[in-house]
Each structure stands twice: as structure tokens, then as C-alpha cells.
Amino acid sequence: MTETHRWRGVIALSLAAGAVGLAVDRPSMLLLAVVGVVFAAYPRVVADPEPKLRLERRLSNSTPRPGDEVTVTVTVTNEGGFLPDVRIVDGVPALLSVSGGSPRNGAVFWPGRSVRFSYRIQAKHGKHPFEPATVVARDLSGAREVETTVAADTELDCTATGAEGPLRDKTLDQVGRIVAQKGGSGIEFHRTREYRAGDAMHRIDWNRYARTGSLTTVEYREENAATVVVLVDARRVAYRSTTDEPHAVAYSVSAAEQLLASLHRDRNLVGLAAFGREQCWLEPGAGRSHRANAQRLLATHTAFASLPPTEEADHEEQVEQLRTRLPSAAQVVLLSPLSDQTIVETARRLDAYGHRISVISPDVTADESVGQRLAGVERENRLSELRKADIPVVEWDPETPLAAALLDRPRRVRA
């Protein structure tokens, strides 16, 4: 409860009028002083406002595409007593902007009454949980107010699906979706060979047998799984952005979400890691519970916070910790805006240690100033340096879906 001091000036004037009224013996001025006393005493005799509100929030589309407008409808219901003056500000996600209407509303709340208002936001890449709405309730005189929050779990999921990871040729001897060079179980034709005793009947080429009378067996390309660690560059330098747009870490987290879903679906062993204020590590695994753990880390781990860190751990130490944790057969998909040379050296170092690394780089550079153009040139040089080191790089314009950016690479790799 706080005092607004809204009537302080009025009370002072009323008391002054009372003093003058006594001095000149004017009853009308004395009456004015009484009014001031009433305003001064009123907040002392009425109860403080105690808002008990329930908030419901509905989205016209909870899984939009980037750039789509989403209408947010907020319904606030008073489950307590009379509230003469309530101001509400909805908790719009920090990275989204309001494109129409207003997330603010004011109302007089009778018990059981509901107030509904709507506004529009523009979707951007990533998962965007709404913050609790801020509520300010004042008493009838406006002299005292209470500020509180009302929460409702709402999330806008703007992550496209179907982003198949840019995996390289390092696989495991278990079933997955990466096509191998040797024959085995699978769906893609590999070769025919002479029949051997014990071959399955359904793999015999009966058409050739009808033509030539010889038995041959059809082999398909074997499909193997990979161990993949999705690594997010969440260091302070990675929190770069253009004006009014999400920063690169937000885009990287969105891309990680899509890659994890795709890699899990393709029966790979998938892990998660991050550099930044605190190292994040989830050992590669498979299954629904493992995928849920990865999604939970992306949503809650401090390494993926929406604000850049003020302090962060030693990067060299984090690289060494990651290297000791990575399984020997693990590939790494690095998500980074390539904001400095350090991350380039880190990528080359991990590749030199035998971990086949691929890079997806969200482009958050601009060309509105000399400094921004210089940053763009430096990023291009880093991209070129990685490619010269035979490290594949996918340049991703966040205005387009990640899946579209990955279309230019081969859909399958040969193990």
C-alpha cells in the first residue's frame, strides 16, 4: 500500500481557507476547510483496496509464423470486493512489439464483474512466454493504491518445424535417418548382389529372376543415427540485434528448439550445451523424456536468459569442460551470430579435436552506420574463414524460416 498524495495540495488550500475564514469571519470559507478535512480523514476510515483478480488470456493463433499478427484477448474478473479504480497493464513478452490496440486498460470493478480488452502483437521467432499483468488498484479517493500482479500461463510459440539439422558424416552403429554407404535396412536403393543362403525372400529381385533365371538380392542403404550436441553461443557478445528486433541469442534458442525436435524425431542421440554466464549441459540422449528435459532447459536455464549477462564465466574453461564431456563420436551444431573471433577459434578447435562441427549463424547485422557495416564485413570474414577450414556454415536470415535456410544444403549425408 502506498500513498499517492493526490489531495495534498487541496488539503493545504482548504486549511488555508479555514484559517482565513476564521480571521475574517466568513462561514463559506470555513465550509471549504471542512471539505479539506473530510478528504484528509477519508482514507483513514475506509479499508484498503484488496484486489482479488483472475486473468485469462487468449491468443488468436498460439503457433504463428514470423511476421504474423496475433490478437491477444485479455479477460480480467474481480473475485473480491468493490474496486473503484483499477489500472491493468498486460505483460507483453519483452521481445515482441504491440502492432495495434493497447495492452493497458482501466475499469471500475464491481464484485464478479469482468473486463475484456484486446490488442495485437507481431510474432517473431522463438517461444515467448507472457509476463504477469501489472495491476494498480486505488481506493475511492485515490489517496492510496496497491500494486500487484496477476499471472496466467500463456506462451506464443513461433518456431517452425521441419528444420532438419546440418549433420555431417559421423554416425553410430544404430538405426537412425542418416543414409550410410553400405547396404542394409533402409528405404533407398543401394545395389543388387548375388543371392546368399538366408537372404529374406522379400528382398529377392523376382523380376530379374523371371528374365534371367538367376537369383539376386536387393540391398538398401543402411540408415544410421548420429550423436549430436546443439551448442548455443549465449555469451555477452552474442546478444547483438538490429533496432527493435530480437537479439541473436533469442534466434539461436529458437533454432535450437527446432533442431532438437527434428533430431529427436530422426532417432538421433541429441544433447544440448551453451556458452555464456553459466555453462549449460545436457548429455546426448533420446526419447520423449529427454526431449522434454531439453525443452525445459531452453525455457528455464539462466544461460538462455533474454537479457545479456553482466558477468560470465571464463570461456576457455567452458570450452575445456565441454570438450571433456562430449562423447568421442559427437557432432556439434553451433548456433552463433559469429560476433567475434573467439567463437571462430572455438569452432576450429572442436573440429580439430575430432568433433565434426557445423555452424548455423543468424544474421543480425545492419548497414545503417559505419560501425554496423564494419561489423557485417567482419562477420563475412569469419564465415569465409570457417568455410576455408571445411566447416559448413548455414547463413540464416531470421526473416525467413530456418527450414528454408537449410534447404540449400544436401538433405542427406553419407556416412
CSV table of C-alpha atoms in Angstrom, one decimal:
chain,number,residue,atom,x,y,z
A,1,MET,CA,0.0,0.0,0.0
A,2,THR,CA,1.4,3.4,-1.0
A,3,GLU,CA,0.2,6.9,-0.5
A,4,THR,CA,-0.5,8.8,-3.8
A,5,HIS,CA,-0.5,12.3,-2.1
A,6,ARG,CA,-3.1,13.1,-4.7
A,7,TRP,CA,-5.0,15.5,-2.4
A,8,ARG,CA,-2.1,17.1,-0.6
A,9,GLY,CA,-2.4,20.4,-2.4
A,10,VAL,CA,-6.2,20.5,-1.9
A,11,ILE,CA,-6.0,19.9,1.8
A,12,ALA,CA,-3.4,22.6,2.2
A,13,LEU,CA,-5.6,25.1,0.4
A,14,SER,CA,-8.6,24.0,2.4
A,15,LEU,CA,-6.8,24.5,5.7
A,16,ALA,CA,-5.5,27.9,4.5
A,17,ALA,CA,-9.1,28.8,3.6
A,18,GLY,CA,-10.2,27.8,7.1
A,19,ALA,CA,-7.6,29.9,8.7
A,20,VAL,CA,-8.6,32.9,6.6
A,21,GLY,CA,-12.3,32.2,7.2
A,22,LEU,CA,-11.7,32.3,11.0
A,23,ALA,CA,-9.7,35.5,10.6
A,24,VAL,CA,-12.3,37.4,8.5
A,25,ASP,CA,-15.3,35.5,10.0
A,26,ARG,CA,-16.5,34.1,6.6
A,27,PRO,CA,-18.6,30.9,7.1
A,28,SER,CA,-18.3,29.9,3.4
A,29,MET,CA,-14.5,29.7,3.7
A,30,LEU,CA,-14.9,27.6,6.9
A,31,LEU,CA,-17.1,25.2,5.0
A,32,LEU,CA,-14.3,24.9,2.4
A,33,ALA,CA,-11.9,23.9,5.2
A,34,VAL,CA,-14.3,21.2,6.3
A,35,VAL,CA,-14.2,19.7,2.9
A,36,GLY,CA,-10.4,19.5,3.1
A,37,VAL,CA,-10.6,17.8,6.5
A,38,VAL,CA,-13.1,15.3,5.0
A,39,PHE,CA,-10.6,14.4,2.2
A,40,ALA,CA,-7.8,14.1,4.8
A,41,ALA,CA,-9.8,11.8,7.0
A,42,TYR,CA,-11.5,9.7,4.4
A,43,PRO,CA,-8.5,7.4,3.6
A,44,ARG,CA,-8.2,6.7,7.4
A,45,VAL,CA,-11.7,5.4,7.8
A,46,VAL,CA,-12.1,3.2,4.7
A,47,ALA,CA,-10.5,-0.1,4.1
A,48,ASP,CA,-7.5,-0.5,1.8
A,49,PRO,CA,-8.3,-1.9,-1.6
A,50,GLU,CA,-7.6,-5.7,-1.8
A,51,PRO,CA,-7.7,-6.8,-5.4
A,52,LYS,CA,-8.5,-10.4,-6.0
A,53,LEU,CA,-8.5,-10.7,-9.7
A,54,ARG,CA,-8.4,-13.6,-12.1
A,55,LEU,CA,-6.8,-13.2,-15.6
A,56,GLU,CA,-7.5,-15.2,-18.7
A,57,ARG,CA,-5.5,-14.6,-21.9
A,58,ARG,CA,-6.5,-16.0,-25.3
A,59,LEU,CA,-4.4,-15.8,-28.5
A,60,SER,CA,-6.0,-15.9,-31.9
A,61,ASN,CA,-3.1,-18.1,-33.0
A,62,SER,CA,-0.6,-19.6,-30.5
A,63,THR,CA,1.7,-21.0,-33.2
A,64,PRO,CA,2.0,-18.3,-35.8
A,65,ARG,CA,4.6,-17.8,-38.4
A,66,PRO,CA,7.2,-15.0,-38.1
A,67,GLY,CA,5.6,-11.7,-39.0
A,68,ASP,CA,2.0,-12.8,-38.4
A,69,GLU,CA,-0.2,-10.6,-36.3
A,70,VAL,CA,-1.7,-12.2,-33.3
A,71,THR,CA,-4.7,-10.8,-31.4
A,72,VAL,CA,-4.4,-11.1,-27.6
A,73,THR,CA,-7.7,-11.0,-25.8
A,74,VAL,CA,-7.4,-10.4,-22.0
A,75,THR,CA,-10.3,-11.0,-19.6
A,76,VAL,CA,-9.9,-9.8,-16.0
A,77,THR,CA,-12.6,-10.9,-13.5
A,78,ASN,CA,-13.0,-9.4,-10.0
A,79,GLU,CA,-13.3,-12.2,-7.4
A,80,GLY,CA,-13.2,-9.9,-4.5
A,81,GLY,CA,-14.9,-6.8,-3.3
A,82,PHE,CA,-15.7,-3.5,-4.9
A,83,LEU,CA,-12.7,-1.8,-6.6
A,84,PRO,CA,-13.5,1.7,-7.7
A,85,ASP,CA,-10.3,2.3,-9.8
A,86,VAL,CA,-8.2,-0.4,-11.3
A,87,ARG,CA,-5.5,0.1,-14.0
A,88,ILE,CA,-4.2,-3.0,-15.8
A,89,VAL,CA,-1.1,-3.4,-18.0
A,90,ASP,CA,-0.7,-6.8,-19.6
A,91,GLY,CA,2.7,-8.5,-19.6
A,92,VAL,CA,3.6,-8.4,-23.3
A,93,PRO,CA,6.7,-10.6,-23.9
A,94,ALA,CA,9.9,-8.4,-23.9
A,95,LEU,CA,10.9,-9.3,-27.5
A,96,LEU,CA,7.5,-8.7,-29.1
A,97,SER,CA,6.0,-5.3,-30.1
A,98,VAL,CA,2.4,-4.2,-30.0
A,99,SER,CA,1.2,-3.5,-33.5
A,100,GLY,CA,-2.4,-2.4,-32.7
A,101,GLY,CA,-4.6,-1.6,-29.8
A,102,SER,CA,-3.2,-1.2,-26.3
A,103,PRO,CA,-2.3,-3.7,-23.6
A,104,ARG,CA,-3.5,-1.1,-21.0
A,105,ASN,CA,-7.0,-0.8,-19.6
A,106,GLY,CA,-8.8,0.8,-16.7
A,107,ALA,CA,-12.1,-0.1,-15.1
A,108,VAL,CA,-14.4,0.1,-12.1
A,109,PHE,CA,-14.8,-3.4,-10.8
A,110,TRP,CA,-18.0,-4.5,-9.0
A,111,PRO,CA,-17.8,-7.9,-7.4
A,112,GLY,CA,-18.0,-10.6,-10.0
A,113,ARG,CA,-17.6,-8.2,-12.9
A,114,SER,CA,-15.3,-9.0,-15.8
A,115,VAL,CA,-13.5,-6.6,-18.2
A,116,ARG,CA,-12.2,-7.6,-21.6
A,117,PHE,CA,-9.8,-5.9,-23.9
A,118,SER,CA,-7.7,-6.8,-26.9
A,119,TYR,CA,-4.6,-5.8,-28.7
A,120,ARG,CA,-2.4,-7.1,-31.4
A,121,ILE,CA,1.3,-8.2,-31.4
A,122,GLN,CA,3.6,-9.2,-34.2
A,123,ALA,CA,5.1,-12.6,-34.0
A,124,LYS,CA,8.9,-13.2,-34.1
A,125,HIS,CA,11.0,-16.3,-34.0
A,126,GLY,CA,11.1,-18.1,-30.7
A,127,LYS,CA,9.0,-19.1,-27.8
A,128,HIS,CA,7.6,-16.0,-26.0
A,129,PRO,CA,6.0,-16.5,-22.6
A,130,PHE,CA,3.8,-13.7,-21.4
A,131,GLU,CA,4.8,-11.9,-18.2
A,132,PRO,CA,2.2,-11.4,-15.4
A,133,ALA,CA,-0.1,-8.4,-15.9
A,134,THR,CA,0.6,-5.5,-13.6
A,135,VAL,CA,-2.5,-4.2,-11.7
A,136,VAL,CA,-2.8,-0.9,-9.7
A,137,ALA,CA,-5.9,-0.6,-7.6
A,138,ARG,CA,-6.8,2.7,-5.9
A,139,ASP,CA,-9.4,3.5,-3.2
A,140,LEU,CA,-12.4,5.7,-3.9
A,141,SER,CA,-10.5,8.9,-3.0
A,142,GLY,CA,-7.4,7.9,-5.0
A,143,ALA,CA,-5.2,8.7,-1.9
A,144,ARG,CA,-3.9,5.2,-1.6
A,145,GLU,CA,-3.1,2.4,-4.1
A,146,VAL,CA,-2.0,-1.2,-4.2
A,147,GLU,CA,0.2,-2.6,-7.0
A,148,THR,CA,0.2,-6.3,-7.6
A,149,THR,CA,0.5,-8.8,-10.5
A,150,VAL,CA,-1.9,-11.3,-11.9
A,151,ALA,CA,-0.4,-14.3,-13.8
A,152,ALA,CA,-1.8,-16.6,-16.5
A,153,ASP,CA,0.4,-19.1,-18.2
A,154,THR,CA,0.4,-18.1,-21.9
A,155,GLU,CA,3.1,-18.7,-24.5
A,156,LEU,CA,3.3,-17.7,-28.1
A,157,ASP,CA,5.3,-20.4,-30.0
A,158,CYS,CA,6.8,-19.1,-33.2
A,159,THR,CA,9.1,-21.9,-34.0
A,160,ALA,CA,8.7,-23.5,-37.4
A,161,THR,CA,9.0,-27.3,-37.7
A,162,GLY,CA,10.9,-29.4,-40.2
A,163,ALA,CA,14.3,-27.8,-39.7
A,164,GLU,CA,16.5,-30.8,-40.4
A,165,GLY,CA,19.9,-30.4,-38.8
A,166,PRO,CA,23.0,-29.9,-41.0
A,167,LEU,CA,24.6,-33.2,-39.9
A,168,ARG,CA,28.0,-34.4,-41.1
A,169,ASP,CA,29.3,-37.9,-41.8
A,170,LYS,CA,29.9,-39.2,-38.3
A,171,THR,CA,27.3,-41.8,-37.2
A,172,LEU,CA,26.7,-44.6,-34.8
A,173,ASP,CA,26.0,-48.3,-35.4
A,174,GLN,CA,22.4,-47.9,-34.6
A,175,VAL,CA,19.3,-47.1,-36.6
A,176,GLY,CA,18.7,-43.5,-37.5
A,177,ARG,CA,17.9,-41.4,-40.5
A,178,ILE,CA,21.4,-40.7,-41.9
A,179,VAL,CA,22.0,-42.7,-45.1
A,180,ALA,CA,25.2,-44.8,-45.0
A,181,GLN,CA,27.3,-46.0,-47.9
A,182,LYS,CA,26.8,-49.7,-47.0
A,183,GLY,CA,23.8,-51.8,-47.7
A,184,GLY,CA,21.4,-52.8,-45.0
A,185,SER,CA,18.0,-52.0,-43.8
A,186,GLY,CA,16.5,-48.8,-45.2
A,187,ILE,CA,14.3,-47.5,-48.0
A,188,GLU,CA,16.8,-46.1,-50.5
A,189,PHE,CA,18.1,-48.5,-53.2
A,190,HIS,CA,21.8,-49.3,-52.9
A,191,ARG,CA,22.7,-52.2,-55.2
A,192,THR,CA,21.9,-55.8,-56.2
A,193,ARG,CA,24.2,-58.7,-55.4
A,194,GLU,CA,24.2,-62.4,-55.8
A,195,TYR,CA,21.8,-64.3,-53.7
A,196,ARG,CA,23.2,-65.8,-50.5
A,197,ALA,CA,21.6,-68.5,-48.4
A,198,GLY,CA,19.5,-67.0,-45.7
A,199,ASP,CA,18.5,-63.8,-47.5
A,200,ALA,CA,15.0,-62.7,-46.9
A,201,MET,CA,12.5,-63.7,-49.6
A,202,HIS,CA,11.1,-60.2,-50.0
A,203,ARG,CA,14.5,-58.8,-50.9
A,204,ILE,CA,15.0,-61.1,-53.9
A,205,ASP,CA,14.7,-59.4,-57.2
A,206,TRP,CA,12.0,-61.6,-58.7
A,207,ASN,CA,11.7,-59.5,-61.9
A,208,ARG,CA,15.4,-60.3,-62.7
A,209,TYR,CA,14.8,-63.9,-61.8
A,210,ALA,CA,12.0,-64.1,-64.3
A,211,ARG,CA,14.2,-62.5,-67.0
A,212,THR,CA,17.5,-64.3,-66.4
A,213,GLY,CA,16.7,-67.2,-64.1
A,214,SER,CA,19.4,-66.1,-61.6
A,215,LEU,CA,18.6,-65.1,-58.0
A,216,THR,CA,19.8,-61.7,-56.9
A,217,THR,CA,19.2,-59.8,-53.7
A,218,VAL,CA,18.4,-56.1,-53.4
A,219,GLU,CA,20.2,-54.1,-50.8
A,220,TYR,CA,19.1,-50.8,-49.5
A,221,ARG,CA,21.2,-48.1,-48.0
A,222,GLU,CA,21.6,-48.6,-44.2
A,223,GLU,CA,20.4,-45.8,-42.1
A,224,ASN,CA,22.4,-44.9,-39.0
A,225,ALA,CA,21.9,-42.5,-36.1
A,226,ALA,CA,24.2,-39.7,-35.0
A,227,THR,CA,25.2,-38.2,-31.7
A,228,VAL,CA,24.6,-34.5,-32.0
A,229,VAL,CA,25.1,-31.7,-29.5
A,230,VAL,CA,23.3,-28.5,-30.2
A,231,LEU,CA,25.6,-25.7,-28.9
A,232,VAL,CA,24.2,-22.2,-28.4
A,233,ASP,CA,26.6,-19.2,-28.2
A,234,ALA,CA,25.0,-17.2,-25.4
A,235,ARG,CA,28.0,-15.1,-24.4
A,236,ARG,CA,27.5,-11.4,-23.9
A,237,VAL,CA,28.9,-10.5,-27.4
A,238,ALA,CA,26.2,-12.8,-28.9
A,239,TYR,CA,23.4,-10.6,-27.7
A,240,ARG,CA,23.5,-8.4,-30.8
A,241,SER,CA,20.4,-7.2,-32.5
A,242,THR,CA,19.2,-4.6,-35.0
A,243,THR,CA,16.8,-1.9,-33.8
A,244,ASP,CA,13.5,-3.3,-32.3
A,245,GLU,CA,14.4,-6.8,-33.3
A,246,PRO,CA,15.2,-9.9,-31.1
A,247,HIS,CA,18.8,-10.4,-30.4
A,248,ALA,CA,20.8,-13.3,-31.8
A,249,VAL,CA,20.6,-15.4,-28.7
A,250,ALA,CA,16.8,-15.4,-29.0
A,251,TYR,CA,17.1,-16.5,-32.6
A,252,SER,CA,19.6,-19.2,-31.6
A,253,VAL,CA,17.4,-20.6,-28.9
A,254,SER,CA,14.5,-20.7,-31.4
A,255,ALA,CA,16.7,-22.6,-33.9
A,256,ALA,CA,17.9,-25.0,-31.1
A,257,GLU,CA,14.3,-25.8,-30.3
A,258,GLN,CA,13.5,-26.7,-33.9
A,259,LEU,CA,16.8,-28.7,-34.4
A,260,LEU,CA,16.2,-30.7,-31.2
A,261,ALA,CA,12.7,-31.6,-32.3
A,262,SER,CA,13.9,-32.7,-35.8
A,263,LEU,CA,16.9,-34.6,-34.5
A,264,HIS,CA,14.9,-36.4,-31.9
A,265,ARG,CA,12.3,-37.3,-34.5
A,266,ASP,CA,15.0,-38.8,-36.7
A,267,ARG,CA,16.1,-41.1,-33.8
A,268,ASN,CA,19.5,-39.5,-33.2
A,269,LEU,CA,21.1,-39.1,-29.8
A,270,VAL,CA,20.8,-35.3,-29.1
A,271,GLY,CA,22.4,-33.2,-26.4
A,272,LEU,CA,22.3,-29.5,-25.5
A,273,ALA,CA,25.1,-27.1,-24.4
A,274,ALA,CA,25.7,-23.4,-24.2
A,275,PHE,CA,28.5,-20.9,-23.5
A,276,GLY,CA,27.7,-17.8,-21.5
A,277,ARG,CA,27.2,-16.6,-18.0
A,278,GLU,CA,26.8,-20.2,-17.0
A,279,GLN,CA,27.5,-23.3,-19.0
A,280,CYS,CA,24.5,-25.5,-19.8
A,281,TRP,CA,25.0,-29.2,-20.5
A,282,LEU,CA,22.6,-32.0,-21.3
A,283,GLU,CA,24.1,-35.3,-22.2
A,284,PRO,CA,23.1,-36.7,-25.5
A,285,GLY,CA,20.1,-39.0,-25.3
A,286,ALA,CA,16.8,-40.0,-26.9
A,287,GLY,CA,13.2,-40.4,-26.1
A,288,ARG,CA,10.3,-38.2,-25.0
A,289,SER,CA,11.5,-37.5,-21.5
A,290,HIS,CA,15.0,-36.5,-22.8
A,291,ARG,CA,13.4,-34.2,-25.4
A,292,ALA,CA,11.2,-32.7,-22.6
A,293,ASN,CA,14.3,-32.1,-20.5
A,294,ALA,CA,16.0,-30.3,-23.4
A,295,GLN,CA,12.9,-28.1,-23.9
A,296,ARG,CA,12.8,-27.3,-20.2
A,297,LEU,CA,16.4,-26.3,-20.2
A,298,LEU,CA,15.9,-24.0,-23.2
A,299,ALA,CA,12.9,-22.4,-21.5
A,300,THR,CA,14.4,-22.0,-18.0
A,301,HIS,CA,18.2,-22.3,-17.9
A,302,THR,CA,19.9,-19.0,-17.0
A,303,ALA,CA,22.3,-19.4,-19.9
A,304,PHE,CA,19.4,-18.6,-22.3
A,305,ALA,CA,18.1,-15.6,-20.4
A,306,SER,CA,16.6,-12.8,-22.5
A,307,LEU,CA,18.9,-10.2,-21.1
A,308,PRO,CA,22.7,-10.3,-21.7
A,309,PRO,CA,24.9,-11.3,-18.7
A,310,THR,CA,26.8,-8.6,-16.7
A,311,GLU,CA,29.4,-11.2,-15.8
A,312,GLU,CA,30.2,-14.5,-17.4
A,313,ALA,CA,32.4,-17.4,-16.8
A,314,ASP,CA,35.8,-17.9,-18.4
A,315,HIS,CA,35.3,-19.0,-22.0
A,316,GLU,CA,38.4,-21.2,-22.2
A,317,GLU,CA,37.3,-23.1,-19.1
A,318,GLN,CA,33.9,-23.6,-20.6
A,319,VAL,CA,35.4,-25.0,-23.8
A,320,GLU,CA,37.6,-27.4,-21.9
A,321,GLN,CA,34.6,-28.6,-19.8
A,322,LEU,CA,32.6,-29.1,-23.0
A,323,ARG,CA,35.4,-31.0,-24.7
A,324,THR,CA,35.7,-33.4,-21.8
A,325,ARG,CA,32.0,-34.0,-21.7
A,326,LEU,CA,31.5,-34.5,-25.5
A,327,PRO,CA,31.3,-38.2,-26.5
A,328,SER,CA,34.0,-39.1,-28.9
A,329,ALA,CA,31.6,-39.7,-31.8
A,330,ALA,CA,29.6,-36.5,-31.1
A,331,GLN,CA,29.0,-33.9,-33.8
A,332,VAL,CA,28.3,-30.3,-32.8
A,333,VAL,CA,25.9,-27.9,-34.4
A,334,LEU,CA,26.9,-24.4,-33.3
A,335,LEU,CA,24.4,-21.6,-33.2
A,336,SER,CA,26.2,-18.3,-33.2
A,337,PRO,CA,26.0,-14.8,-34.8
A,338,LEU,CA,29.8,-15.0,-35.0
A,339,SER,CA,30.2,-11.7,-33.3
A,340,ASP,CA,33.9,-12.2,-32.5
A,341,GLN,CA,36.9,-14.2,-33.5
A,342,THR,CA,36.9,-16.2,-30.2
A,343,ILE,CA,33.9,-18.3,-31.3
A,344,VAL,CA,35.5,-19.0,-34.6
A,345,GLU,CA,38.7,-20.3,-32.9
A,346,THR,CA,36.5,-22.4,-30.6
A,347,ALA,CA,34.7,-24.0,-33.6
A,348,ARG,CA,38.0,-24.8,-35.3
A,349,ARG,CA,39.3,-26.2,-32.1
A,350,LEU,CA,36.4,-28.5,-31.5
A,351,ASP,CA,36.7,-29.6,-35.1
A,352,ALA,CA,40.4,-30.3,-34.7
A,353,TYR,CA,39.6,-32.5,-31.7
A,354,GLY,CA,37.5,-34.7,-34.0
A,355,HIS,CA,34.1,-33.4,-33.3
A,356,ARG,CA,32.6,-32.7,-36.7
A,357,ILE,CA,31.1,-29.2,-36.3
A,358,SER,CA,28.6,-27.3,-38.4
A,359,VAL,CA,27.6,-23.7,-37.9
A,360,ILE,CA,24.2,-22.0,-38.2
A,361,SER,CA,24.6,-18.3,-38.0
A,362,PRO,CA,21.6,-15.9,-37.6
A,363,ASP,CA,22.4,-12.7,-39.4
A,364,VAL,CA,21.7,-9.7,-37.1
A,365,THR,CA,23.9,-7.2,-38.8
A,366,ALA,CA,22.7,-4.0,-40.3
A,367,ASP,CA,24.2,-1.3,-42.6
A,368,GLU,CA,22.7,1.9,-41.2
A,369,SER,CA,26.0,3.2,-39.8
A,370,VAL,CA,29.7,2.8,-40.5
A,371,GLY,CA,30.1,0.7,-37.3
A,372,GLN,CA,27.3,-1.7,-38.4
A,373,ARG,CA,28.7,-2.1,-41.9
A,374,LEU,CA,32.1,-2.8,-40.4
A,375,ALA,CA,30.6,-5.5,-38.1
A,376,GLY,CA,29.0,-7.0,-41.2
A,377,VAL,CA,32.3,-7.2,-43.0
A,378,GLU,CA,34.0,-8.8,-40.0
A,379,ARG,CA,31.2,-11.4,-39.8
A,380,GLU,CA,31.6,-12.2,-43.5
A,381,ASN,CA,35.4,-12.7,-43.0
A,382,ARG,CA,34.6,-15.1,-40.1
A,383,LEU,CA,32.2,-17.1,-42.3
A,384,SER,CA,34.8,-17.3,-45.0
A,385,GLU,CA,37.5,-18.4,-42.5
A,386,LEU,CA,35.2,-21.3,-41.3
A,387,ARG,CA,34.5,-22.4,-44.8
A,388,LYS,CA,38.2,-22.4,-45.7
A,389,ALA,CA,38.6,-24.8,-42.7
A,390,ASP,CA,36.0,-27.1,-44.3
A,391,ILE,CA,33.4,-26.3,-41.6
A,392,PRO,CA,30.0,-26.0,-43.2
A,393,VAL,CA,28.1,-22.8,-42.4
A,394,VAL,CA,24.5,-22.0,-42.9
A,395,GLU,CA,23.7,-18.3,-43.0
A,396,TRP,CA,20.3,-17.7,-41.6
A,397,ASP,CA,18.3,-14.5,-42.3
A,398,PRO,CA,15.8,-14.6,-39.3
A,399,GLU,CA,13.1,-13.1,-41.5
A,400,THR,CA,12.9,-16.5,-43.3
A,401,PRO,CA,12.1,-19.8,-41.7
A,402,LEU,CA,15.1,-21.8,-40.6
A,403,ALA,CA,14.0,-24.8,-42.6
A,404,ALA,CA,14.2,-22.6,-45.8
A,405,ALA,CA,17.8,-21.6,-44.9
A,406,LEU,CA,18.7,-25.3,-44.6
A,407,LEU,CA,17.3,-26.3,-48.0
A,408,ASP,CA,20.4,-25.2,-49.8
A,409,ARG,CA,22.4,-28.0,-48.2
A,410,PRO,CA,22.2,-31.7,-49.1
A,411,ARG,CA,19.1,-33.3,-47.5
A,412,ARG,CA,21.0,-36.4,-46.6
A,413,VAL,CA,24.7,-37.1,-45.8
A,414,ARG,CA,26.6,-40.3,-46.5
A,415,ALA,CA,28.2,-42.0,-43.5
